[in-house]
Structures are given as structure tokens and as C-alpha cells.
GROMACS .gro file of C-alpha atoms in nm:
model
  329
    1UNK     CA    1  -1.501  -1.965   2.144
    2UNK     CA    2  -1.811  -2.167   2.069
    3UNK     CA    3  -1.983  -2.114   1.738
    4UNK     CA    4  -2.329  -2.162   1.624
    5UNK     CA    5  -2.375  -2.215   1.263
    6UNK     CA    6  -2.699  -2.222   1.098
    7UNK     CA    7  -2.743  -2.421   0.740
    8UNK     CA    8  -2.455  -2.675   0.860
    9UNK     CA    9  -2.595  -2.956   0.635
   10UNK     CA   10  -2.577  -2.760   0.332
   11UNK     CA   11  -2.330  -2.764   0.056
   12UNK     CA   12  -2.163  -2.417   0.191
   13UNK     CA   13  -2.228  -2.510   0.607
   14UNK     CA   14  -2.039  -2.822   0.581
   15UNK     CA   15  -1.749  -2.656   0.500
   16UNK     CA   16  -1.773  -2.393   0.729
   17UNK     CA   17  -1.815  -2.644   1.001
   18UNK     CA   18  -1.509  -2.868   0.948
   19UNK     CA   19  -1.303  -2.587   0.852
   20UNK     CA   20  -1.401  -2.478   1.230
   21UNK     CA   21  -1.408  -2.764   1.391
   22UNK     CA   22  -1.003  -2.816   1.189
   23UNK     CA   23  -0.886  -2.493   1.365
   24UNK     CA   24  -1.013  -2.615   1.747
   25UNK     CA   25  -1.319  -2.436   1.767
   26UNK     CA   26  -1.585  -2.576   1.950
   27UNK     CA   27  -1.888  -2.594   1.672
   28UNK     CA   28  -2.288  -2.611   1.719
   29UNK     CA   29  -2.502  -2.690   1.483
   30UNK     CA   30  -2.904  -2.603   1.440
   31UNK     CA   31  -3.018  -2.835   1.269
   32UNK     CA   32  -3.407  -2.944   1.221
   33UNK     CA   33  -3.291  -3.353   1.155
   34UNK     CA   34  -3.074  -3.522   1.341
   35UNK     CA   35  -3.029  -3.823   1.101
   36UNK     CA   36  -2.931  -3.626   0.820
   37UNK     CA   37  -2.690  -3.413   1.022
   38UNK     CA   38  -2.462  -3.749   1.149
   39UNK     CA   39  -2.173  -3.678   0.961
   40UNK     CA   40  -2.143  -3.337   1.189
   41UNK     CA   41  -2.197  -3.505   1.497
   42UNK     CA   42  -1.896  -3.787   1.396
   43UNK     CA   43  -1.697  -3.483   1.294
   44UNK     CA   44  -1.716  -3.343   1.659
   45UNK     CA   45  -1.968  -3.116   1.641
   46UNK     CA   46  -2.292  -3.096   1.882
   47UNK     CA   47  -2.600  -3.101   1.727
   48UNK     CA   48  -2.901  -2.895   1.889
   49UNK     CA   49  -3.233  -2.931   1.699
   50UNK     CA   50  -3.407  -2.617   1.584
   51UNK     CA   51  -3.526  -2.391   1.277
   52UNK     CA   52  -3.521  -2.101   1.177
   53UNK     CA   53  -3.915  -2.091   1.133
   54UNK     CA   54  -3.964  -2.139   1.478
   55UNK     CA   55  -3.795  -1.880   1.695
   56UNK     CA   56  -3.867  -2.010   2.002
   57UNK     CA   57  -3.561  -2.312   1.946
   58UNK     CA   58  -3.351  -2.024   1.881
   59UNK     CA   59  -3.292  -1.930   2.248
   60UNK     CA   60  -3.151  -2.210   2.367
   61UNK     CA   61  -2.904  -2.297   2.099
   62UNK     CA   62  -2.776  -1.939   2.135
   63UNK     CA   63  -2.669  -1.954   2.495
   64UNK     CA   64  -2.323  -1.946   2.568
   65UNK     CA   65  -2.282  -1.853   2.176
   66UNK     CA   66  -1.953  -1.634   2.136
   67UNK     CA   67  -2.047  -1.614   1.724
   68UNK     CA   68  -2.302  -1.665   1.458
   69UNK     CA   69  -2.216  -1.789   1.094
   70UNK     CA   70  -2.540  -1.823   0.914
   71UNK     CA   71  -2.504  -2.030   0.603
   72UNK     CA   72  -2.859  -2.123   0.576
   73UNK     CA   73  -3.131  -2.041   0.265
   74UNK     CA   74  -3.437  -2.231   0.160
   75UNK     CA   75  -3.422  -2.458  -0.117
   76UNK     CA   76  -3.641  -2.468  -0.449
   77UNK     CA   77  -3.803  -2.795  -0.294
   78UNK     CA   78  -3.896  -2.683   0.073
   79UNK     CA   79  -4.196  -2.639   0.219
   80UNK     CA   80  -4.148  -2.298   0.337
   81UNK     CA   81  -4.070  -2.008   0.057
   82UNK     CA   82  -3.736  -1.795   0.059
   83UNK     CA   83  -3.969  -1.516   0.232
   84UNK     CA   84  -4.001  -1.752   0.536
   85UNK     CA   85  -3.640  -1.868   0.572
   86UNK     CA   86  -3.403  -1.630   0.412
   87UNK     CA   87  -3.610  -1.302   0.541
   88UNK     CA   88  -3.851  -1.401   0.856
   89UNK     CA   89  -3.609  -1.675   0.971
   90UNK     CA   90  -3.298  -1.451   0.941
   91UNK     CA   91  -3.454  -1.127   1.113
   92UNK     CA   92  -3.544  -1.395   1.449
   93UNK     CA   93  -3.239  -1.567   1.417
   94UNK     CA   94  -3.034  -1.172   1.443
   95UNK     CA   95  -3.295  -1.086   1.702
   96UNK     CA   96  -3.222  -1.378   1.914
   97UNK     CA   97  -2.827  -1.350   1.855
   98UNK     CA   98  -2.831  -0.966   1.961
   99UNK     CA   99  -3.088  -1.077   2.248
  100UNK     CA  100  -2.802  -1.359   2.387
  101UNK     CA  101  -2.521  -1.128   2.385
  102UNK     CA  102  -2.354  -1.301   2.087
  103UNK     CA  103  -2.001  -1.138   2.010
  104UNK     CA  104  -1.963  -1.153   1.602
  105UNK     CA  105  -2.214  -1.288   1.310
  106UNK     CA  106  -2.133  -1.392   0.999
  107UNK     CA  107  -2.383  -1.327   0.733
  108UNK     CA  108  -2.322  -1.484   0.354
  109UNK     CA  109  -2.513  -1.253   0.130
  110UNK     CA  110  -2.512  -1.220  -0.252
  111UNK     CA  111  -2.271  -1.008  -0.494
  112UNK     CA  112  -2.455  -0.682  -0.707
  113UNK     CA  113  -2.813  -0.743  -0.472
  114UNK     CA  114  -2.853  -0.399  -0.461
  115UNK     CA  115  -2.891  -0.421  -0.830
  116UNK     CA  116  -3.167  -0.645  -0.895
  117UNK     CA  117  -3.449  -0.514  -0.688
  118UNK     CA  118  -3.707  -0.793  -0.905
  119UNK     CA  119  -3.524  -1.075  -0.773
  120UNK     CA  120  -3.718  -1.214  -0.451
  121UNK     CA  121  -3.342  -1.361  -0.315
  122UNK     CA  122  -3.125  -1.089  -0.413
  123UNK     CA  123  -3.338  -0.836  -0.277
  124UNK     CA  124  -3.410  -1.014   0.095
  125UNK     CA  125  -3.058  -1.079   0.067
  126UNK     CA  126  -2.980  -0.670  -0.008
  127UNK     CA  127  -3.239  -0.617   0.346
  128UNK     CA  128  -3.072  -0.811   0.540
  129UNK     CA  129  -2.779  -0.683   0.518
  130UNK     CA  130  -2.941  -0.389   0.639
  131UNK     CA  131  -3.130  -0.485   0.894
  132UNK     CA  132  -2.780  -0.668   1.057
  133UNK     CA  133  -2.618  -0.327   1.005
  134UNK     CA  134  -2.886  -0.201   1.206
  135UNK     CA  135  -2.926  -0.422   1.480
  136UNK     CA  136  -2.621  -0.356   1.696
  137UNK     CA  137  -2.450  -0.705   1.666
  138UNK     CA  138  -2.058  -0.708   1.563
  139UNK     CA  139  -2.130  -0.802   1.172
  140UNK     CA  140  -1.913  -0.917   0.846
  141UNK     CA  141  -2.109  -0.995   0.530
  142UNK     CA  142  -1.960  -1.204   0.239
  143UNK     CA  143  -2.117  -1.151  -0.069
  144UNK     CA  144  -2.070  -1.390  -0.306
  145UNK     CA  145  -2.082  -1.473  -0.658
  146UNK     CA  146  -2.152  -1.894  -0.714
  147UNK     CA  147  -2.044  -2.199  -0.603
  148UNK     CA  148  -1.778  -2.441  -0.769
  149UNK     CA  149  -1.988  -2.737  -0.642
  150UNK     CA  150  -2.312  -2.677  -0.808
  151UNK     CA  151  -2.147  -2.689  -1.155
  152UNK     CA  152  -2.096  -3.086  -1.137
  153UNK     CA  153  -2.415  -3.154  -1.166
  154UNK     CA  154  -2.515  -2.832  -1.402
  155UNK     CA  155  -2.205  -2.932  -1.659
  156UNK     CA  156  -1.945  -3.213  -1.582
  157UNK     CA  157  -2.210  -3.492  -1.553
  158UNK     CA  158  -2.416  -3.383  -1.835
  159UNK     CA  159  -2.123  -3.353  -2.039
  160UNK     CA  160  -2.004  -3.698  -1.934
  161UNK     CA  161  -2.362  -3.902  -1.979
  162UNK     CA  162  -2.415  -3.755  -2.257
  163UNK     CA  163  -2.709  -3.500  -2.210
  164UNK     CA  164  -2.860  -3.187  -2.301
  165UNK     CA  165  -2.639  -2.885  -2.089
  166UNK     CA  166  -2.862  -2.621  -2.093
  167UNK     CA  167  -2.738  -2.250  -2.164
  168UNK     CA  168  -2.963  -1.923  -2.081
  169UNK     CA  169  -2.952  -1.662  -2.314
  170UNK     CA  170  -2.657  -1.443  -2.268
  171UNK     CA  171  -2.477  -1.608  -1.941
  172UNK     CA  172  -2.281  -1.391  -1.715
  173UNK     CA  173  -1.946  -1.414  -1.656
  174UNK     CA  174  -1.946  -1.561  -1.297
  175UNK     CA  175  -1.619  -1.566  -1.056
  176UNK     CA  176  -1.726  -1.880  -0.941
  177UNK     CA  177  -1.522  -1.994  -0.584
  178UNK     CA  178  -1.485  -2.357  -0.381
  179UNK     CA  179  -1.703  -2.367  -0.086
  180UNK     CA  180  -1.375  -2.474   0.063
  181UNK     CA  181  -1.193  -2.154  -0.009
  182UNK     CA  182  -1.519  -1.978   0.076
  183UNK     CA  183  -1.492  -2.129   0.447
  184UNK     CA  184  -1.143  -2.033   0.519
  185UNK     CA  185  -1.262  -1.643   0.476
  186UNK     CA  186  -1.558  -1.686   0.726
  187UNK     CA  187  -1.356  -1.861   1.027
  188UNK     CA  188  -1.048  -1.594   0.917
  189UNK     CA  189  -1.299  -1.332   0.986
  190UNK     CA  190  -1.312  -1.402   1.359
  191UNK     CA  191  -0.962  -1.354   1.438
  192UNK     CA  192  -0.950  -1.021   1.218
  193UNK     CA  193  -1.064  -0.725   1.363
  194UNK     CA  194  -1.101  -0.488   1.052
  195UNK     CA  195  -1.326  -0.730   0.934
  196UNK     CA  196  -1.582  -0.585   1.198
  197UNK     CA  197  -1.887  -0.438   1.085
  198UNK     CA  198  -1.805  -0.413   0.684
  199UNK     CA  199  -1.881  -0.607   0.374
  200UNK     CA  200  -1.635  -0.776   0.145
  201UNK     CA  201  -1.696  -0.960  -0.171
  202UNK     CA  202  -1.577  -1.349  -0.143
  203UNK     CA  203  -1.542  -1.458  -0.540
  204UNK     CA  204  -1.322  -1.694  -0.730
  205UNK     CA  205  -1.021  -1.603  -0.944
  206UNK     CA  206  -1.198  -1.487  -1.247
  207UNK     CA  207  -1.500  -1.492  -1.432
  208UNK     CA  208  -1.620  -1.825  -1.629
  209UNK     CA  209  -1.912  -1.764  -1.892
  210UNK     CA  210  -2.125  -2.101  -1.936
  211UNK     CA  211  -1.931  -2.145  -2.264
  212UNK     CA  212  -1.589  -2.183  -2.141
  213UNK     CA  213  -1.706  -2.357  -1.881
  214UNK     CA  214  -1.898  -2.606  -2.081
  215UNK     CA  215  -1.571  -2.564  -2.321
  216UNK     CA  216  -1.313  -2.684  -2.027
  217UNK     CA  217  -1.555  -3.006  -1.918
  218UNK     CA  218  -1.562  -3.116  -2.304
  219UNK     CA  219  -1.202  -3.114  -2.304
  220UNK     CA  220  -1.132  -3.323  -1.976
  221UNK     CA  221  -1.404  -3.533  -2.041
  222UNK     CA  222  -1.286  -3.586  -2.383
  223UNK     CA  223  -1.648  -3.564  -2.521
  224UNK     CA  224  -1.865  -3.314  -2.728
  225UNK     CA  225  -2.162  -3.115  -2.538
  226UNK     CA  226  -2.453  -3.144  -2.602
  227UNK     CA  227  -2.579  -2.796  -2.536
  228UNK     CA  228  -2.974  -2.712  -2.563
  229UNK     CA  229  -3.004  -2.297  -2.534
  230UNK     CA  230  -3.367  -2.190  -2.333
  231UNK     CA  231  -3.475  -1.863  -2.411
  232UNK     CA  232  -3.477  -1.645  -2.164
  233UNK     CA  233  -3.872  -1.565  -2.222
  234UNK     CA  234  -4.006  -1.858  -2.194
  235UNK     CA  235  -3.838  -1.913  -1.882
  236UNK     CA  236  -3.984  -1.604  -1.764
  237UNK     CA  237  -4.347  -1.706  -1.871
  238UNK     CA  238  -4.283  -2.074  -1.668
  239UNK     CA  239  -4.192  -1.841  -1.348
  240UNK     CA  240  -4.545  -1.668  -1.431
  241UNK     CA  241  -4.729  -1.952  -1.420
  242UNK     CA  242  -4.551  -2.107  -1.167
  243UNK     CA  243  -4.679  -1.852  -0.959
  244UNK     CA  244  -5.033  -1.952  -0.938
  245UNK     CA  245  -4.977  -2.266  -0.752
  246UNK     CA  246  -4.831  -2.242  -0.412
  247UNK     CA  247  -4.611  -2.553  -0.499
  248UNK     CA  248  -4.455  -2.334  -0.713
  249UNK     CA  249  -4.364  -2.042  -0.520
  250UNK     CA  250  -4.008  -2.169  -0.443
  251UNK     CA  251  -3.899  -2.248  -0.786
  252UNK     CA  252  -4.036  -1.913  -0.930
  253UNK     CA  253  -3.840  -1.735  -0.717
  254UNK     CA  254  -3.557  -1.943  -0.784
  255UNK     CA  255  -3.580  -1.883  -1.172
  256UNK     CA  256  -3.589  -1.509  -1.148
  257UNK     CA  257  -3.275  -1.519  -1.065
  258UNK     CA  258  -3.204  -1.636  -1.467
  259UNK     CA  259  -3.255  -1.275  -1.496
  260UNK     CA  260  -2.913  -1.200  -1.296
  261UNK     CA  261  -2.724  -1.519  -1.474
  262UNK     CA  262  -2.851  -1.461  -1.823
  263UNK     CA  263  -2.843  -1.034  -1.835
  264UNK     CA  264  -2.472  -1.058  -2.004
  265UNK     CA  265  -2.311  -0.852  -1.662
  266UNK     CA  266  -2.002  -1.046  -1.524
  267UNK     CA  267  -2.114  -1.119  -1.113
  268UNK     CA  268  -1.778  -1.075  -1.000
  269UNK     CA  269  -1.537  -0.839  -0.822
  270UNK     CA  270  -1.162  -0.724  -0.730
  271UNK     CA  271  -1.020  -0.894  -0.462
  272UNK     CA  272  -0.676  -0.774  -0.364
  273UNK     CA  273  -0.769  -0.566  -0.068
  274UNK     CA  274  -0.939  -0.825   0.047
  275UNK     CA  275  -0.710  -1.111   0.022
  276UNK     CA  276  -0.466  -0.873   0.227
  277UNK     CA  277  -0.742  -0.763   0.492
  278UNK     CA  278  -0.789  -1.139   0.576
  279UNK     CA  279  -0.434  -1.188   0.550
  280UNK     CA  280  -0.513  -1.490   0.339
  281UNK     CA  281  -0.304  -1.628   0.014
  282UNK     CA  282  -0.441  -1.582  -0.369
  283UNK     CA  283  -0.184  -1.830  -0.462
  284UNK     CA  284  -0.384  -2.082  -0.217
  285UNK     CA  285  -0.704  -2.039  -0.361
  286UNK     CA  286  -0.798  -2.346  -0.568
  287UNK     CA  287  -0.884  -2.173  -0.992
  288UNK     CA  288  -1.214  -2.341  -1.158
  289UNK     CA  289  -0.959  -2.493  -1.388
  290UNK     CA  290  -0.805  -2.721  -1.076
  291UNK     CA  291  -1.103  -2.782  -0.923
  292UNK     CA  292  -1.300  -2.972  -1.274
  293UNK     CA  293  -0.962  -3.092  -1.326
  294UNK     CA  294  -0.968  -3.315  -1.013
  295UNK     CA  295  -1.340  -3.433  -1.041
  296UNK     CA  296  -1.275  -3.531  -1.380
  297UNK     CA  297  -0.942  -3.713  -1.304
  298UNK     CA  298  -1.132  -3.903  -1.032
  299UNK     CA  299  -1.422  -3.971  -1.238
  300UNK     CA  300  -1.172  -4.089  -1.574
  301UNK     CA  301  -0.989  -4.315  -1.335
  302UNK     CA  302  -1.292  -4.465  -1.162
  303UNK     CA  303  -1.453  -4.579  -1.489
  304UNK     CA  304  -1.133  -4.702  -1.643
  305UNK     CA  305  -1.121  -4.925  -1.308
  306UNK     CA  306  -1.525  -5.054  -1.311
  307UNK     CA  307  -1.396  -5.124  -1.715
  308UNK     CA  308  -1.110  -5.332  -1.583
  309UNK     CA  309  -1.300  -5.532  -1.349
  310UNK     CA  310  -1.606  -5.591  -1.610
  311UNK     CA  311  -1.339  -5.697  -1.870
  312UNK     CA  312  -1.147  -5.929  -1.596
  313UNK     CA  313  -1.478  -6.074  -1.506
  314UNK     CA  314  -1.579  -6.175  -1.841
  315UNK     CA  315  -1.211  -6.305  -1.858
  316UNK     CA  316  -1.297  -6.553  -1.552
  317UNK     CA  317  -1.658  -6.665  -1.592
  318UNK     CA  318  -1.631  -7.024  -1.687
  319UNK     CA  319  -1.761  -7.158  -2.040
  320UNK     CA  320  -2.129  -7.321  -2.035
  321UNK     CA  321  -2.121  -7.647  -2.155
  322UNK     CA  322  -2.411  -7.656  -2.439
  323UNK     CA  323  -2.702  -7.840  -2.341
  324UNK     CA  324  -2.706  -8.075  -2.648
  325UNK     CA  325  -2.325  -8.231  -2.525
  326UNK     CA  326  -2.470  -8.253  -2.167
  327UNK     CA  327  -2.665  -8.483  -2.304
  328UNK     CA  328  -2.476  -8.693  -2.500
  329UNK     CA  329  -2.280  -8.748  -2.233
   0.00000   0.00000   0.00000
């Protein structure tokens, strides 16, 4: 089976991809650099260059394609907006899968999009899941809730340098999972056959709010927050101003979805049917609580050992001679 995922550079793709390329699939990757997707060419995979916003490279990666996984979205710093990649982009990119015969596609979607129709990503998310219901191909969405990943740099380093954490409002509850975890359910979904043609929510164990989150860093870190709270209206009159410059487009979009994280609704979801559909182990899913555990233990250990060195290097350095009893001499 040869796979073709989309968005393998990205902090979910990359997973995806070794996790296939671990179980002996043979993995493709559309990718629009080259030099920034190496470390999926030394893994194994074969790297065919393409983008989404041009659907005429789409044809050619596709061919002898047995399955889609589509982990790709726009980022708050690209050129193109989320319209372009996460609606246009994904409607060629089903189009062209359907059009090669492709066997299964794997869409990642978001948890509760139905529910906030004002959110640009939520709601092109909520589409596309119906326009891949619609289109014929062999589908499973994943909806999920938040990576594990993006709160490093959102709490633990903050919490370690010293800065401001910022808090929303009211934050939701968020079952948070490891893009690791997350990978294991979109390769398991090939091999499963009453995985065909529904939607399951992917989410961690349970629900962190930014407080206990910010909470569990202080204590492994062994150092006191500094948390700065943004109200929730001013960040809604940046996104409106935002929105007169084109530059801005991306990261409006991006901070309506505040709205979802700072409404007070927990984004996540049961998960015991779903654990035995996949035929996958809870026990093996790696908690938030492990997961900050680890980063912090290698963080702790790496400073203790750039302290040791420092200290054994002032230890070492020889003694100047003073300049007056140079010349004395």
C-alpha cells in the first residue's frame, strides 16, 4: 500500500509519516520544499513536490496512490489564507484523489465544528467533512480537540524563562492528545474496516483547563507563573482590525477561534467505543501529566549539566597574573 500524505512537515504529518513508514508502508510526501522536508526523505520516504494551491501537481503525486491522509492547514504566517488551503486546496486535493481511483482518505477535522458557525476554521473544517462524505471516496474523519506539542511553547517555556503566560477569559477544558498517539489512530484506520466512511473523535484522556495546566508546569518547573489574563474583547476588537489589512487575514481568523478556547465549554469527548473500534489500548495512550513530565525532566537535567560544565570551567581557567607583577618581574 503506498500512501500519500499531505502536511508531512508539520507538527501532526511528521508523525503520521514515521508512524507509517515504522509499520512498512511505503510513504509519499507532497511537499512544496524539498530542503525543509530532508528529514522525511532520510526517514525513507519519497518526496514529490506539489501544493495544494496548485491542482495541477496533484495528479501526478496521486498515481499509484492506494490512500490519502491529509494532515495539512495553513498557518497564521502564510501567504495564502485558511480559505485557500484548508477549503479550495482540500476540495482539489478530494477531487483529484476520487479522480485517481484512491482506495481510503484520511481527513483530520476539528471536535464541536458544527457548533461554531463564526469561526472561519471550524466551519471549512465542518464543510469539508461534508463535501468528503459526498464525494464517493472511502472516508474516516478524526476530529480532534488540541495538540500536546503546542503547549511547550504556550506554557512550559514561559513558565521556565520566566514570562508572562497568557490566559483568555474563561478557558475551556481541552482533552488535549500527543500527535504521537494521534498517528497511531490514522495508520490503525487503514487496516479497520468499520472505520469506513464514519467520524470518530481522536482526544486525550481528559480535559486540562489553562489553569491546571499552567498549575502542573509551575510544579515541575519548580517556579511561580507569571500569568497575564487578555480579555476576551479586546482580542476580538484586534481580530477587527486585523481585518482591514490583507496581512492580517490569517491571524484574524486564527484568533476567532479564542471564541471556541475561551467560551467556558470543555472541547472534548468519550472515547471508549472508539478505543475498541480501532482495537487500540487506553492504557497506551501517553496522559498530559507524562508527557510535561518528560519535557521538563529533560529540560531540568540539561540545565543542571550546561551548570556543571560553566562551574567546571571556571574551576579550570588559569589565574591572570596582574599586570603590575608582570612587570616587576
Amino acid at each position: 500500500m503506498t500512501l500519500l500524505i499531505v502536511g508531512a512537515t508539520g507538527t501532526l504529518g511528521r508523525q503520521v509519516a514515521r508512524r507509517a513508514l515504522d509499520e512498512g508502508y511505503k510513504v509519499r510526501c507532497l511537499v512544496r520544499s524539498a530542503k525543509k522536508a530532508a528529514f522525511l526523505k532520510e526517514w525513507g520516504a519519497e518526496l514529490v513536490p506539489g501544493s495544494l494551491s496548485y491542482p495541477e501537481t496533484l495528479k501526478s503525486a496521486l498515481e499509484g496512490v492506494t490512500a490519502v491522509i491529509d494532515a495539512a492547514t495553513s498557518r497564521p504566517t502564510d501567504s495564502l489564507s485558511i480559505k485557500q488551503v484548508d477549503w479550495e486546496g482540500k476540495v482539489s486535493l478530494i477531487q483529484a484523489s476520487r479522480a485517481a481511483g484512491v482506495e481510503r482518505f484520511i481527513f483530520f477535522s476539528i471536535l464541536d465544528a458544527d457548533k461554531y458557525p463564526e469561526v472561519p476554521l471550524m466551519e471549512i473544517k465542518r464543510c469539508t467533512e461534508l463535501f468528503l462524505a459526498e464525494s464517493g471516496l472511502n472516508y474516516t474523519i478524526l476530529r480532534l480537540a488540541g495538540f500536546m506539542q503546542g503547549l511547550i511553547g504556550q506554557y512550559g517555556i514561559p513558565v521556565l524563562e520566566g514570562q508572562p503566560v497568557w490566559v483568555t477569559g474563561e478557558s475551556s477544558p481541552i482533552a488535549y492528545m500527543d500527535t504521537q498517539d494521534i498517528a497511531k489512530f490514522a495508520i490503525r484506520a487503514l487496516k479497520v474496516p468499520e472505520t469506513e466512511k464514519k467520524a470518530f473523535p481522536v482526544v486525550g484522556t481528559r480535559a486540562w483547563s489553562a489553569e491546571e495546566i499552567i498549575s502542573l508546569c509551575e510544579r515541575l518547573a519548580g517556579k511561580e507563573a507569571r500569568i497575564t489574563r487578555m480579555p476576551i474583547n479586546l482580542l476580538r476588537t484586534m481580530r477587527r482590525a486585523l481585518r482591514f489589512f490583507q496581512w492580517g487575514w490569517n491571524v484574524a481568523d486564527r484568533l476567532a477561534f479564542t471564541e471556541v478556547l475561551a467560551s467556558g465549554k470543555p472541547l472534548t469527548a468519550p472515547m471508549d467505543e472508539v478505543y475498541t473500534t480501532f482495537g487500540l489500548d487506553r492504557n497506551e495512550t501517553t496522559t498530559l501529566e507524562t508527557y510535561l513530565q518528560e519535557y521538563f525532566s529533560r529540560i531540568m537535567k540539561k540545565l543542571k549539566e550546561l551548570d556543571y560544565e560553566q562551574t567546571n570551567t571556571k574551576k579550570q581557567k588559569p589565574k591572570k597574573t596582574p599586570f603590575k607583577k608582570l612587570n616587576s618581574q
